[in-house]
One Martini backbone bead per residue (centre of mass of N, CA, C, O) as a GRO file, in nm:
protein
  181
    1MET     BB    1   9.472  11.594   9.881
    2THR     BB    2   9.452  11.795  10.133
    3SER     BB    3   9.597  11.945  10.429
    4ALA     BB    4   9.666  12.029  10.713
    5LYS     BB    5   9.894  12.196  10.902
    6ALA     BB    6  10.120  12.157  11.113
    7ASP     BB    7  10.331  12.304  11.334
    8THR     BB    8  10.569  12.227  11.121
    9GLY     BB    9  10.440  12.297  10.818
   10MET     BB   10  10.333  12.006  10.755
   11ASN     BB   11  10.184  11.777  10.562
   12CYS     BB   12  10.087  11.462  10.484
   13GLU     BB   13  10.187  11.458  10.186
   14GLN     BB   14  10.473  11.552  10.240
   15ALA     BB   15  10.550  11.324  10.426
   16ALA     BB   16  10.494  11.094  10.230
   17ALA     BB   17  10.702  11.174  10.013
   18ILE     BB   18  10.951  11.146  10.192
   19VAL     BB   19  10.909  10.850  10.284
   20GLU     BB   20  10.886  10.714  10.013
   21HIS     BB   21  11.169  10.791   9.923
   22ALA     BB   22  11.338  10.682  10.172
   23LEU     BB   23  11.175  10.374  10.167
   24ASP     BB   24  11.078  10.269   9.891
   25ILE     BB   25  10.789  10.375   9.820
   26PRO     BB   26  10.545  10.413   9.633
   27GLN     BB   27  10.429  10.672   9.481
   28GLY     BB   28  10.133  10.755   9.679
   29LEU     BB   29  10.069  10.526   9.885
   30LEU     BB   30  10.088  10.668  10.162
   31ALA     BB   31   9.890  10.891  10.089
   32SER     BB   32   9.650  10.693  10.053
   33VAL     BB   33   9.649  10.593  10.338
   34GLY     BB   34   9.599  10.873  10.465
   35TYR     BB   35   9.330  10.927  10.328
   36VAL     BB   36   9.178  10.680  10.446
   37GLU     BB   37   9.244  10.722  10.749
   38SER     BB   38   9.224  11.084  10.766
   39GLY     BB   39   9.223  11.276  10.513
   40ASN     BB   40   9.496  11.410  10.571
   41HIS     BB   41   9.489  11.454  10.898
   42PRO     BB   42   9.702  11.532  11.162
   43PHE     BB   43   9.449  11.550  11.402
   44ALA     BB   44   9.368  11.256  11.409
   45VAL     BB   45   9.123  11.041  11.572
   46ASN     BB   46   9.071  10.698  11.683
   47VAL     BB   47   8.795  10.563  11.876
   48ASN     BB   48   8.677  10.270  11.847
   49GLY     BB   49   8.594  10.376  11.533
   50THR     BB   50   8.593  10.690  11.606
   51PRO     BB   51   8.620  10.978  11.437
   52VAL     BB   52   8.848  11.262  11.497
   53GLN     BB   53   8.887  11.616  11.423
   54PHE     BB   54   9.123  11.843  11.494
   55ALA     BB   55   9.231  12.180  11.473
   56ARG     BB   56   9.456  12.108  11.693
   57MET     BB   57   9.714  11.965  11.847
   58ASP     BB   58   9.654  12.029  12.149
   59LEU     BB   59   9.373  11.897  12.145
   60ALA     BB   60   9.461  11.611  12.068
   61VAL     BB   61   9.659  11.561  12.296
   62ASP     BB   62   9.466  11.605  12.533
   63ALA     BB   63   9.266  11.382  12.459
   64VAL     BB   64   9.462  11.142  12.461
   65GLN     BB   65   9.577  11.177  12.745
   66THR     BB   66   9.306  11.146  12.887
   67MET     BB   67   9.242  10.861  12.785
   68LEU     BB   68   9.497  10.723  12.897
   69ARG     BB   69   9.456  10.805  13.199
   70SER     BB   70   9.173  10.657  13.238
   71ARG     BB   71   9.198  10.341  13.149
   72VAL     BB   72   8.954  10.241  12.970
   73PHE     BB   73   9.140  10.064  12.755
   74GLY     BB   74   9.372   9.956  12.893
   75ALA     BB   75   9.662   9.808  12.775
   76ARG     BB   76   9.512   9.825  12.472
   77PRO     BB   77   9.452  10.080  12.298
   78HIS     BB   78   9.199  10.220  12.067
   79LEU     BB   79   9.432  10.436  11.930
   80ASP     BB   80   9.443  10.658  11.664
   81VAL     BB   81   9.708  10.861  11.506
   82GLY     BB   82   9.707  11.077  11.264
   83CYS     BB   83   9.757  11.055  10.933
   84PHE     BB   84   9.819  10.711  10.966
   85GLN     BB   85   9.695  10.576  11.217
   86ILE     BB   86   9.850  10.499  11.478
   87ASN     BB   87   9.849  10.245  11.708
   88LEU     BB   88   9.899  10.263  12.055
   89GLY     BB   89   9.858   9.960  12.130
   90TRP     BB   90  10.047   9.821  11.903
   91HIS     BB   91  10.246  10.107  11.913
   92PRO     BB   92  10.383  10.232  12.194
   93ASP     BB   93  10.692  10.309  12.057
   94ALA     BB   94  10.655  10.511  11.807
   95PHE     BB   95  10.660  10.745  12.028
   96SER     BB   96  10.789  10.982  12.254
   97SER     BB   97  10.500  11.117  12.219
   98VAL     BB   98  10.197  11.225  12.159
   99ALA     BB   99  10.275  11.473  11.989
  100SER     BB  100  10.456  11.318  11.778
  101GLY     BB  101  10.204  11.166  11.648
  102PHE     BB  102  10.117  11.460  11.501
  103ASP     BB  103  10.358  11.448  11.327
  104PRO     BB  104  10.377  11.383  11.002
  105LEU     BB  105  10.666  11.266  10.983
  106ILE     BB  106  10.668  11.076  11.225
  107ASN     BB  107  10.414  10.923  11.141
  108GLY     BB  108  10.524  10.843  10.860
  109VAL     BB  109  10.762  10.674  10.953
  110ALA     BB  110  10.600  10.465  11.107
  111ALA     BB  111  10.427  10.380  10.864
  112GLY     BB  112  10.656  10.312  10.664
  113GLN     BB  113  10.793  10.094  10.835
  114LEU     BB  114  10.549   9.911  10.851
  115LEU     BB  115  10.498   9.875  10.548
  116ARG     BB  116  10.779   9.764  10.481
  117HIS     BB  117  10.763   9.519  10.667
  118LEU     BB  118  10.509   9.394  10.536
  119HIS     BB  119  10.641   9.363  10.259
  120SER     BB  120  10.869   9.167  10.351
  121LEU     BB  121  10.657   8.943  10.438
  122THR     BB  122  10.458   8.936  10.165
  123GLY     BB  123  10.580   9.066   9.870
  124ASN     BB  124  10.337   9.287   9.864
  125TRP     BB  125  10.148   9.575   9.863
  126HIS     BB  126   9.857   9.483   9.900
  127THR     BB  127   9.902   9.306  10.153
  128ALA     BB  128  10.042   9.519  10.323
  129VAL     BB  129   9.800   9.711  10.332
  130ALA     BB  130   9.602   9.517  10.458
  131HIS     BB  131   9.781   9.467  10.721
  132TYR     BB  132   9.781   9.758  10.822
  133HIS     BB  133   9.487   9.712  10.917
  134ALA     BB  134   9.425   9.384  10.858
  135ALA     BB  135   9.433   9.015  10.888
  136THR     BB  136   9.161   9.038  10.709
  137THR     BB  137   8.889   9.116  10.526
  138GLN     BB  138   8.917   9.413  10.605
  139GLY     BB  139   9.193   9.450  10.470
  140ALA     BB  140   9.101   9.401  10.178
  141ARG     BB  141   8.903   9.637  10.163
  142TYR     BB  142   9.107   9.855  10.234
  143ALA     BB  143   9.303   9.808   9.999
  144SER     BB  144   9.100   9.875   9.779
  145GLU     BB  145   9.065  10.171   9.866
  146VAL     BB  146   9.358  10.260   9.843
  147PHE     BB  147   9.394  10.175   9.535
  148ARG     BB  148   9.178  10.356   9.423
  149ASN     BB  149   9.320  10.614   9.511
  150TYR     BB  150   9.595  10.565   9.381
  151GLU     BB  151   9.489  10.537   9.079
  152SER     BB  152   9.332  10.837   9.090
  153ASN     BB  153   9.631  10.966   9.202
  154PRO     BB  154   9.866  11.097   9.056
  155VAL     BB  155  10.234  11.132   9.044
  156ILE     BB  156  10.497  11.339   9.048
  157PRO     BB  157  10.804  11.336   9.031
  158LEU     BB  158  11.062  11.428   9.197
  159SER     BB  159  11.284  11.697   9.139
  160GLN     BB  160  11.397  11.645   9.434
  161PRO     BB  161  11.553  11.528   9.682
  162LEU     BB  162  11.449  11.372   9.976
  163SER     BB  163  11.454  11.389  10.335
  164LEU     BB  164  11.420  11.335  10.670
  165ALA     BB  165  11.604  11.599  10.737
  166THR     BB  166  11.462  11.772  10.474
  167PRO     BB  167  11.202  11.934  10.450
  168GLN     BB  168  10.965  11.999  10.197
  169ARG     BB  169  10.771  12.048   9.962
  170SER     BB  170  10.512  11.968   9.792
  171ALA     BB  171  10.430  11.726   9.577
  172PRO     BB  172  10.326  11.670   9.290
  173ARG     BB  173  10.071  11.479   9.128
  174HIS     BB  174  10.223  11.190   8.953
  175ARG     BB  175  10.251  10.895   8.802
  176SER     BB  176  10.529  10.696   8.670
  177HIS     BB  177  10.429  10.416   8.803
  178ARG     BB  178  10.352  10.091   8.866
  179ILE     BB  179  10.258   9.844   9.058
  180THR     BB  180  10.402   9.496   9.069
  181GLY     BB  181  10.452   9.391   9.405
   0.00000   0.00000   0.00000
């Protein structure tokens, strides 16, 4: 599960490891969300259910800005952006700019905060992941896919603490514990 690096030099898995550590999300869970959402591709866009992966951030930004300016999508656009596919219609204030939505760490923080919030509401990670996608049966199918990926890709615990302020290298993957709630 490796991905292209964004202009920031960080890939989606590195961002996920930092956010998981900072927000106390089980190691590897956010990376699995990213894998299912975008294949851990930082310049991914999903338009009304159609995924597109751009080779460069500037191309992704231009495409999304053009779509938003067209107003084809109305007040709540169905546009998901970045590693963790944050929906710009449901989360219009998640990013300071369209470009920041394609920064893996900024996108990861938005995704991690949303996942953490959903966990606080639901009390368990499986339901939180389901609601990250949709509070319907589609969400349950999505959560099953995320957890299949999560269980099949163990993560090695971080050898040194990471913070949102100091991006580090990608953490090797090996799970040290299972999710219990």
